[in-house]
Amino acid sequence: MDREQLLAVYNVRRDRIKSRLGEFTRFYNEPVSWFYEEKSMVLKPVDRDHNERIFEELCFCLMTANTSAEMGLKGVDGIRKILFTGSLEDIQLALADAGYRYPNKRAEYIIEARERFSDVRELVESHEDKKKLREHLAENVKGLGYKEASHFLRNIGVFGLAILDKHILRTMHEHGVIEGLPKSLNRKNYLDIEEKFIKFADELEINMDELDLLLWSMKNGRILK
């Protein structure tokens, strides 16, 4: 697919993409949570503490690593009621029952994050620089790298950070933005490729967060999160 075709697909999906990005901001500002129903994402009002909802989103991003958004959504639905009270074994069992792929290891990450970060909202709002916030998350939350930290921040309405998953990288390679697919992404590689992604978005005259959802949806067929 050449760039003209890419822009044509964007014009068709633009309104839905913008709507989804608006929902990320709404999620952070309003008492709502995501639910996975009939293979789609739905925001519903909930009577829950703001910090609980934000921590839940952090856990979602922990659970999408090496799996999928759908798998992460199923995992969150499975542990939502015990996320703040369940033991390690409780969360492992709940994830397994939900059909989550890595129940044991991800439960360990969730418990550790729960113990270390009692107020995720305060952590987010204490950093004015989004790149420094991402770096802090990637360095201090076990199981969260630059991609997952960028993913989490985008999902709570912090925009302007590239989420370099395999679909985005593959599309960048197809369009000659990067020479090859990296075997791994260390900090330097990630930041270098992020700059190329931003330049790619500028050349297309598409907002980088919109481009991310566009490319992701073109590989997966849906606009999730």
PDB file of C-alpha atoms in Angstrom:
ATOM      1  CA  MET A   1       0.000   0.000   0.000  1.00  0.00           C
ATOM      2  CA  ASP A   2       1.468   3.354  -1.056  1.00  0.00           C
ATOM      3  CA  ARG A   3       1.066   6.639   0.793  1.00  0.00           C
ATOM      4  CA  GLU A   4      -1.885   7.793  -1.313  1.00  0.00           C
ATOM      5  CA  GLN A   5      -3.763   4.627  -0.408  1.00  0.00           C
ATOM      6  CA  LEU A   6      -2.805   5.121   3.233  1.00  0.00           C
ATOM      7  CA  LEU A   7      -4.280   8.619   3.174  1.00  0.00           C
ATOM      8  CA  ALA A   8      -7.434   7.298   1.519  1.00  0.00           C
ATOM      9  CA  VAL A   9      -7.944   4.798   4.350  1.00  0.00           C
ATOM     10  CA  TYR A  10      -7.283   7.567   6.869  1.00  0.00           C
ATOM     11  CA  ASN A  11     -10.002   9.734   5.338  1.00  0.00           C
ATOM     12  CA  VAL A  12     -12.480   6.884   5.756  1.00  0.00           C
ATOM     13  CA  ARG A  13     -11.519   6.120   9.360  1.00  0.00           C
ATOM     14  CA  ARG A  14     -10.587   9.609  10.568  1.00  0.00           C
ATOM     15  CA  ASP A  15     -13.783  10.330  12.502  1.00  0.00           C
ATOM     16  CA  ARG A  16     -13.690   7.000  14.349  1.00  0.00           C
ATOM     17  CA  ILE A  17     -10.015   7.475  15.162  1.00  0.00           C
ATOM     18  CA  LYS A  18     -10.578  10.984  16.510  1.00  0.00           C
ATOM     19  CA  SER A  19     -13.512   9.698  18.534  1.00  0.00           C
ATOM     20  CA  ARG A  20     -11.382   6.978  20.110  1.00  0.00           C
ATOM     21  CA  LEU A  21      -8.664   9.462  21.054  1.00  0.00           C
ATOM     22  CA  GLY A  22     -11.323  11.644  22.636  1.00  0.00           C
ATOM     23  CA  GLU A  23     -12.458   8.656  24.679  1.00  0.00           C
ATOM     24  CA  PHE A  24      -8.963   8.269  26.127  1.00  0.00           C
ATOM     25  CA  THR A  25      -9.164  11.816  27.481  1.00  0.00           C
ATOM     26  CA  ARG A  26     -12.679  11.154  28.734  1.00  0.00           C
ATOM     27  CA  PHE A  27     -11.477   8.038  30.543  1.00  0.00           C
ATOM     28  CA  TYR A  28      -8.937  10.039  32.516  1.00  0.00           C
ATOM     29  CA  ASN A  29     -11.317  12.863  33.403  1.00  0.00           C
ATOM     30  CA  GLU A  30     -14.610  11.076  34.059  1.00  0.00           C
ATOM     31  CA  PRO A  31     -15.709   8.166  36.322  1.00  0.00           C
ATOM     32  CA  VAL A  32     -15.790   5.574  33.537  1.00  0.00           C
ATOM     33  CA  SER A  33     -13.983   2.314  32.779  1.00  0.00           C
ATOM     34  CA  TRP A  34     -13.444   0.175  29.710  1.00  0.00           C
ATOM     35  CA  PHE A  35     -15.323  -3.098  29.296  1.00  0.00           C
ATOM     36  CA  TYR A  36     -14.864  -5.701  26.579  1.00  0.00           C
ATOM     37  CA  GLU A  37     -18.210  -6.790  25.152  1.00  0.00           C
ATOM     38  CA  GLU A  38     -18.920  -8.680  21.936  1.00  0.00           C
ATOM     39  CA  LYS A  39     -15.375  -8.097  20.672  1.00  0.00           C
ATOM     40  CA  SER A  40     -15.558  -4.333  21.118  1.00  0.00           C
ATOM     41  CA  MET A  41     -14.570  -1.768  23.751  1.00  0.00           C
ATOM     42  CA  VAL A  42     -17.233   0.111  25.669  1.00  0.00           C
ATOM     43  CA  LEU A  43     -16.841   2.934  28.196  1.00  0.00           C
ATOM     44  CA  LYS A  44     -19.290   2.625  31.076  1.00  0.00           C
ATOM     45  CA  PRO A  45     -19.858   4.751  34.189  1.00  0.00           C
ATOM     46  CA  VAL A  46     -18.426   3.173  37.342  1.00  0.00           C
ATOM     47  CA  ASP A  47     -18.515   4.065  41.013  1.00  0.00           C
ATOM     48  CA  ARG A  48     -14.798   3.722  41.587  1.00  0.00           C
ATOM     49  CA  ASP A  49     -11.904   5.805  42.826  1.00  0.00           C
ATOM     50  CA  HIS A  50      -9.994   7.683  40.113  1.00  0.00           C
ATOM     51  CA  ASN A  51      -6.701   6.088  41.115  1.00  0.00           C
ATOM     52  CA  GLU A  52      -8.200   2.593  40.890  1.00  0.00           C
ATOM     53  CA  ARG A  53      -9.300   3.217  37.310  1.00  0.00           C
ATOM     54  CA  ILE A  54      -5.899   4.589  36.300  1.00  0.00           C
ATOM     55  CA  PHE A  55      -4.070   1.689  37.942  1.00  0.00           C
ATOM     56  CA  GLU A  56      -6.385  -0.707  36.117  1.00  0.00           C
ATOM     57  CA  GLU A  57      -5.269   0.851  32.837  1.00  0.00           C
ATOM     58  CA  LEU A  58      -1.639   0.424  33.850  1.00  0.00           C
ATOM     59  CA  CYS A  59      -2.357  -3.266  34.435  1.00  0.00           C
ATOM     60  CA  PHE A  60      -4.025  -3.516  31.037  1.00  0.00           C
ATOM     61  CA  CYS A  61      -0.839  -2.261  29.395  1.00  0.00           C
ATOM     62  CA  LEU A  62       1.242  -4.692  31.444  1.00  0.00           C
ATOM     63  CA  MET A  63      -0.943  -7.505  30.147  1.00  0.00           C
ATOM     64  CA  THR A  64      -0.842  -6.559  26.466  1.00  0.00           C
ATOM     65  CA  ALA A  65       2.932  -7.056  26.211  1.00  0.00           C
ATOM     66  CA  ASN A  66       3.609 -10.016  23.870  1.00  0.00           C
ATOM     67  CA  THR A  67      -0.120 -10.740  23.648  1.00  0.00           C
ATOM     68  CA  SER A  68      -2.859  -8.486  22.250  1.00  0.00           C
ATOM     69  CA  ALA A  69      -5.265  -5.730  23.235  1.00  0.00           C
ATOM     70  CA  GLU A  70      -8.079  -8.282  23.304  1.00  0.00           C
ATOM     71  CA  MET A  71      -6.117 -10.516  25.659  1.00  0.00           C
ATOM     72  CA  GLY A  72      -5.362  -7.547  27.899  1.00  0.00           C
ATOM     73  CA  LEU A  73      -9.033  -6.551  28.005  1.00  0.00           C
ATOM     74  CA  LYS A  74     -10.067 -10.078  28.941  1.00  0.00           C
ATOM     75  CA  GLY A  75      -7.436 -10.131  31.660  1.00  0.00           C
ATOM     76  CA  VAL A  76      -8.639  -6.851  33.158  1.00  0.00           C
ATOM     77  CA  ASP A  77     -12.244  -8.015  33.118  1.00  0.00           C
ATOM     78  CA  GLY A  78     -11.161 -11.163  34.941  1.00  0.00           C
ATOM     79  CA  ILE A  79      -9.367  -9.418  37.813  1.00  0.00           C
ATOM     80  CA  ARG A  80     -11.249  -6.121  38.116  1.00  0.00           C
ATOM     81  CA  LYS A  81     -13.086  -7.065  41.321  1.00  0.00           C
ATOM     82  CA  ILE A  82      -9.955  -8.312  43.099  1.00  0.00           C
ATOM     83  CA  LEU A  83      -7.331  -6.017  41.602  1.00  0.00           C
ATOM     84  CA  PHE A  84      -6.704  -4.182  44.876  1.00  0.00           C
ATOM     85  CA  THR A  85      -7.566  -6.921  47.350  1.00  0.00           C
ATOM     86  CA  GLY A  86      -6.557 -10.222  45.759  1.00  0.00           C
ATOM     87  CA  SER A  87      -3.439 -12.148  46.697  1.00  0.00           C
ATOM     88  CA  LEU A  88      -0.900 -13.251  44.113  1.00  0.00           C
ATOM     89  CA  GLU A  89      -2.610 -16.641  43.860  1.00  0.00           C
ATOM     90  CA  ASP A  90      -6.054 -15.028  43.583  1.00  0.00           C
ATOM     91  CA  ILE A  91      -4.955 -12.914  40.642  1.00  0.00           C
ATOM     92  CA  GLN A  92      -3.096 -15.777  38.978  1.00  0.00           C
ATOM     93  CA  LEU A  93      -6.199 -17.972  39.169  1.00  0.00           C
ATOM     94  CA  ALA A  94      -8.510 -15.208  37.960  1.00  0.00           C
ATOM     95  CA  LEU A  95      -6.266 -14.502  34.968  1.00  0.00           C
ATOM     96  CA  ALA A  96      -6.073 -18.199  34.134  1.00  0.00           C
ATOM     97  CA  ASP A  97      -9.864 -18.510  34.376  1.00  0.00           C
ATOM     98  CA  ALA A  98     -10.213 -15.537  32.026  1.00  0.00           C
ATOM     99  CA  GLY A  99      -8.063 -17.349  29.467  1.00  0.00           C
ATOM    100  CA  TYR A 100      -5.134 -14.977  29.845  1.00  0.00           C
ATOM    101  CA  ARG A 101      -1.920 -16.289  28.292  1.00  0.00           C
ATOM    102  CA  TYR A 102       0.642 -15.517  31.036  1.00  0.00           C
ATOM    103  CA  PRO A 103      -1.261 -15.577  34.331  1.00  0.00           C
ATOM    104  CA  ASN A 104       1.634 -16.301  36.677  1.00  0.00           C
ATOM    105  CA  LYS A 105       4.257 -13.801  35.530  1.00  0.00           C
ATOM    106  CA  ARG A 106       1.834 -10.939  34.870  1.00  0.00           C
ATOM    107  CA  ALA A 107       0.175 -11.450  38.246  1.00  0.00           C
ATOM    108  CA  GLU A 108       3.607 -10.955  39.809  1.00  0.00           C
ATOM    109  CA  TYR A 109       4.037  -7.689  37.893  1.00  0.00           C
ATOM    110  CA  ILE A 110       0.604  -6.486  38.990  1.00  0.00           C
ATOM    111  CA  ILE A 111       1.221  -7.248  42.656  1.00  0.00           C
ATOM    112  CA  GLU A 112       4.608  -5.522  42.581  1.00  0.00           C
ATOM    113  CA  ALA A 113       3.159  -2.446  40.871  1.00  0.00           C
ATOM    114  CA  ARG A 114       0.294  -2.363  43.376  1.00  0.00           C
ATOM    115  CA  GLU A 115       2.736  -2.417  46.280  1.00  0.00           C
ATOM    116  CA  ARG A 116       5.095   0.206  44.831  1.00  0.00           C
ATOM    117  CA  PHE A 117       2.638   2.676  43.329  1.00  0.00           C
ATOM    118  CA  SER A 118      -0.229   3.341  45.692  1.00  0.00           C
ATOM    119  CA  ASP A 119      -1.233   6.508  43.811  1.00  0.00           C
ATOM    120  CA  VAL A 120      -0.683   6.290  40.061  1.00  0.00           C
ATOM    121  CA  ARG A 121      -2.581   9.512  39.432  1.00  0.00           C
ATOM    122  CA  GLU A 122      -0.247  11.453  41.700  1.00  0.00           C
ATOM    123  CA  LEU A 123       2.727   9.926  39.888  1.00  0.00           C
ATOM    124  CA  VAL A 124       1.320  10.947  36.498  1.00  0.00           C
ATOM    125  CA  GLU A 125       0.447  14.479  37.554  1.00  0.00           C
ATOM    126  CA  SER A 126       3.764  15.061  39.323  1.00  0.00           C
ATOM    127  CA  HIS A 127       5.631  14.974  35.994  1.00  0.00           C
ATOM    128  CA  GLU A 128       5.101  17.925  33.660  1.00  0.00           C
ATOM    129  CA  ASP A 129       7.412  16.447  31.019  1.00  0.00           C
ATOM    130  CA  LYS A 130       5.687  13.470  29.367  1.00  0.00           C
ATOM    131  CA  LYS A 131       8.969  11.996  28.120  1.00  0.00           C
ATOM    132  CA  LYS A 132      10.466  12.054  31.596  1.00  0.00           C
ATOM    133  CA  LEU A 133       7.278  10.488  32.931  1.00  0.00           C
ATOM    134  CA  ARG A 134       7.529   7.714  30.343  1.00  0.00           C
ATOM    135  CA  GLU A 135      11.143   7.136  31.262  1.00  0.00           C
ATOM    136  CA  HIS A 136      10.265   6.955  34.957  1.00  0.00           C
ATOM    137  CA  LEU A 137       7.558   4.370  34.260  1.00  0.00           C
ATOM    138  CA  ALA A 138       9.788   2.287  31.987  1.00  0.00           C
ATOM    139  CA  GLU A 139      12.572   2.247  34.560  1.00  0.00           C
ATOM    140  CA  ASN A 140      10.463   1.643  37.662  1.00  0.00           C
ATOM    141  CA  VAL A 141       7.490  -0.531  36.699  1.00  0.00           C
ATOM    142  CA  LYS A 142       8.566  -4.134  36.194  1.00  0.00           C
ATOM    143  CA  GLY A 143       7.241  -5.482  32.908  1.00  0.00           C
ATOM    144  CA  LEU A 144       6.745  -2.018  31.421  1.00  0.00           C
ATOM    145  CA  GLY A 145       9.117  -0.914  28.671  1.00  0.00           C
ATOM    146  CA  TYR A 146       9.052   2.225  26.531  1.00  0.00           C
ATOM    147  CA  LYS A 147       6.336   0.810  24.288  1.00  0.00           C
ATOM    148  CA  GLU A 148       4.041  -0.199  27.162  1.00  0.00           C
ATOM    149  CA  ALA A 149       4.689   3.059  29.030  1.00  0.00           C
ATOM    150  CA  SER A 150       3.814   5.034  25.880  1.00  0.00           C
ATOM    151  CA  HIS A 151       0.718   2.878  25.463  1.00  0.00           C
ATOM    152  CA  PHE A 152      -0.420   3.531  29.033  1.00  0.00           C
ATOM    153  CA  LEU A 153       0.101   7.275  28.750  1.00  0.00           C
ATOM    154  CA  ARG A 154      -1.747   7.490  25.423  1.00  0.00           C
ATOM    155  CA  ASN A 155      -4.657   5.573  26.941  1.00  0.00           C
ATOM    156  CA  ILE A 156      -5.025   8.150  29.708  1.00  0.00           C
ATOM    157  CA  GLY A 157      -4.862  11.089  27.317  1.00  0.00           C
ATOM    158  CA  VAL A 158      -1.137  11.895  27.305  1.00  0.00           C
ATOM    159  CA  PHE A 159      -0.470  12.255  23.590  1.00  0.00           C
ATOM    160  CA  GLY A 160       2.622  12.723  21.440  1.00  0.00           C
ATOM    161  CA  LEU A 161       4.516   9.512  22.261  1.00  0.00           C
ATOM    162  CA  ALA A 162       4.987   6.714  19.732  1.00  0.00           C
ATOM    163  CA  ILE A 163       3.757   3.203  20.554  1.00  0.00           C
ATOM    164  CA  LEU A 164       6.224   1.153  18.545  1.00  0.00           C
ATOM    165  CA  ASP A 165       4.649  -2.280  18.456  1.00  0.00           C
ATOM    166  CA  LYS A 166       5.318  -4.869  15.768  1.00  0.00           C
ATOM    167  CA  HIS A 167       2.466  -3.640  13.544  1.00  0.00           C
ATOM    168  CA  ILE A 168       3.701  -0.059  13.554  1.00  0.00           C
ATOM    169  CA  LEU A 169       7.305  -1.113  12.950  1.00  0.00           C
ATOM    170  CA  ARG A 170       6.315  -3.415  10.103  1.00  0.00           C
ATOM    171  CA  THR A 171       4.337  -0.664   8.390  1.00  0.00           C
ATOM    172  CA  MET A 172       7.188   1.807   8.850  1.00  0.00           C
ATOM    173  CA  HIS A 173       9.500  -0.706   7.190  1.00  0.00           C
ATOM    174  CA  GLU A 174       7.044  -1.269   4.325  1.00  0.00           C
ATOM    175  CA  HIS A 175       7.008   2.476   3.649  1.00  0.00           C
ATOM    176  CA  GLY A 176      10.783   2.814   3.813  1.00  0.00           C
ATOM    177  CA  VAL A 177      10.758   4.825   7.030  1.00  0.00           C
ATOM    178  CA  ILE A 178      13.125   2.352   8.688  1.00  0.00           C
ATOM    179  CA  GLU A 179      15.594   0.095   6.881  1.00  0.00           C
ATOM    180  CA  GLY A 180      14.782  -3.109   8.729  1.00  0.00           C
ATOM    181  CA  LEU A 181      12.838  -4.512  11.641  1.00  0.00           C
ATOM    182  CA  PRO A 182      14.817  -4.184  14.880  1.00  0.00           C
ATOM    183  CA  LYS A 183      15.407  -7.401  16.784  1.00  0.00           C
ATOM    184  CA  SER A 184      15.032  -5.498  20.038  1.00  0.00           C
ATOM    185  CA  LEU A 185      14.311  -1.949  21.146  1.00  0.00           C
ATOM    186  CA  ASN A 186      16.645  -0.471  23.704  1.00  0.00           C
ATOM    187  CA  ARG A 187      16.217   3.124  24.836  1.00  0.00           C
ATOM    188  CA  LYS A 188      18.365   4.618  22.059  1.00  0.00           C
ATOM    189  CA  ASN A 189      16.719   2.568  19.302  1.00  0.00           C
ATOM    190  CA  TYR A 190      13.265   3.405  20.569  1.00  0.00           C
ATOM    191  CA  LEU A 191      13.889   7.150  20.669  1.00  0.00           C
ATOM    192  CA  ASP A 192      15.569   7.127  17.242  1.00  0.00           C
ATOM    193  CA  ILE A 193      12.670   5.266  15.620  1.00  0.00           C
ATOM    194  CA  GLU A 194      10.154   7.445  17.450  1.00  0.00           C
ATOM    195  CA  GLU A 195      11.684  10.506  15.781  1.00  0.00           C
ATOM    196  CA  LYS A 196      11.328   8.798  12.398  1.00  0.00           C
ATOM    197  CA  PHE A 197       7.697   7.994  13.165  1.00  0.00           C
ATOM    198  CA  ILE A 198       7.010  11.642  14.046  1.00  0.00           C
ATOM    199  CA  LYS A 199       8.656  12.741  10.777  1.00  0.00           C
ATOM    200  CA  PHE A 200       6.586  10.152   8.860  1.00  0.00           C
ATOM    201  CA  ALA A 201       3.384  11.545  10.404  1.00  0.00           C
ATOM    202  CA  ASP A 202       4.436  15.102   9.540  1.00  0.00           C
ATOM    203  CA  GLU A 203       5.103  14.122   5.923  1.00  0.00           C
ATOM    204  CA  LEU A 204       1.636  12.569   5.700  1.00  0.00           C
ATOM    205  CA  GLU A 205       0.123  15.581   7.499  1.00  0.00           C
ATOM    206  CA  ILE A 206      -1.569  13.249   9.980  1.00  0.00           C
ATOM    207  CA  ASN A 207      -1.452  13.717  13.742  1.00  0.00           C
ATOM    208  CA  MET A 208       0.976  11.104  15.093  1.00  0.00           C
ATOM    209  CA  ASP A 209      -1.543   9.633  17.551  1.00  0.00           C
ATOM    210  CA  GLU A 210      -4.104   9.337  14.778  1.00  0.00           C
ATOM    211  CA  LEU A 211      -1.499   7.702  12.542  1.00  0.00           C
ATOM    212  CA  ASP A 212      -0.725   5.172  15.262  1.00  0.00           C
ATOM    213  CA  LEU A 213      -4.373   4.100  15.521  1.00  0.00           C
ATOM    214  CA  LEU A 214      -4.716   4.108  11.738  1.00  0.00           C
ATOM    215  CA  LEU A 215      -1.751   1.784  11.193  1.00  0.00           C
ATOM    216  CA  TRP A 216      -2.756  -0.448  14.089  1.00  0.00           C
ATOM    217  CA  SER A 217      -6.325  -0.750  12.789  1.00  0.00           C
ATOM    218  CA  MET A 218      -5.091  -1.551   9.290  1.00  0.00           C
ATOM    219  CA  LYS A 219      -3.195  -4.558  10.645  1.00  0.00           C
ATOM    220  CA  ASN A 220      -5.915  -5.683  13.071  1.00  0.00           C
ATOM    221  CA  GLY A 221      -9.141  -4.542  11.436  1.00  0.00           C
ATOM    222  CA  ARG A 222     -10.420  -2.688  14.512  1.00  0.00           C
ATOM    223  CA  ILE A 223      -9.795   0.525  16.396  1.00  0.00           C
ATOM    224  CA  LEU A 224      -9.259  -0.631  19.972  1.00  0.00           C
ATOM    225  CA  LYS A 225      -6.720   0.851  22.382  1.00  0.00           C
TER     226      LYS A 225
END
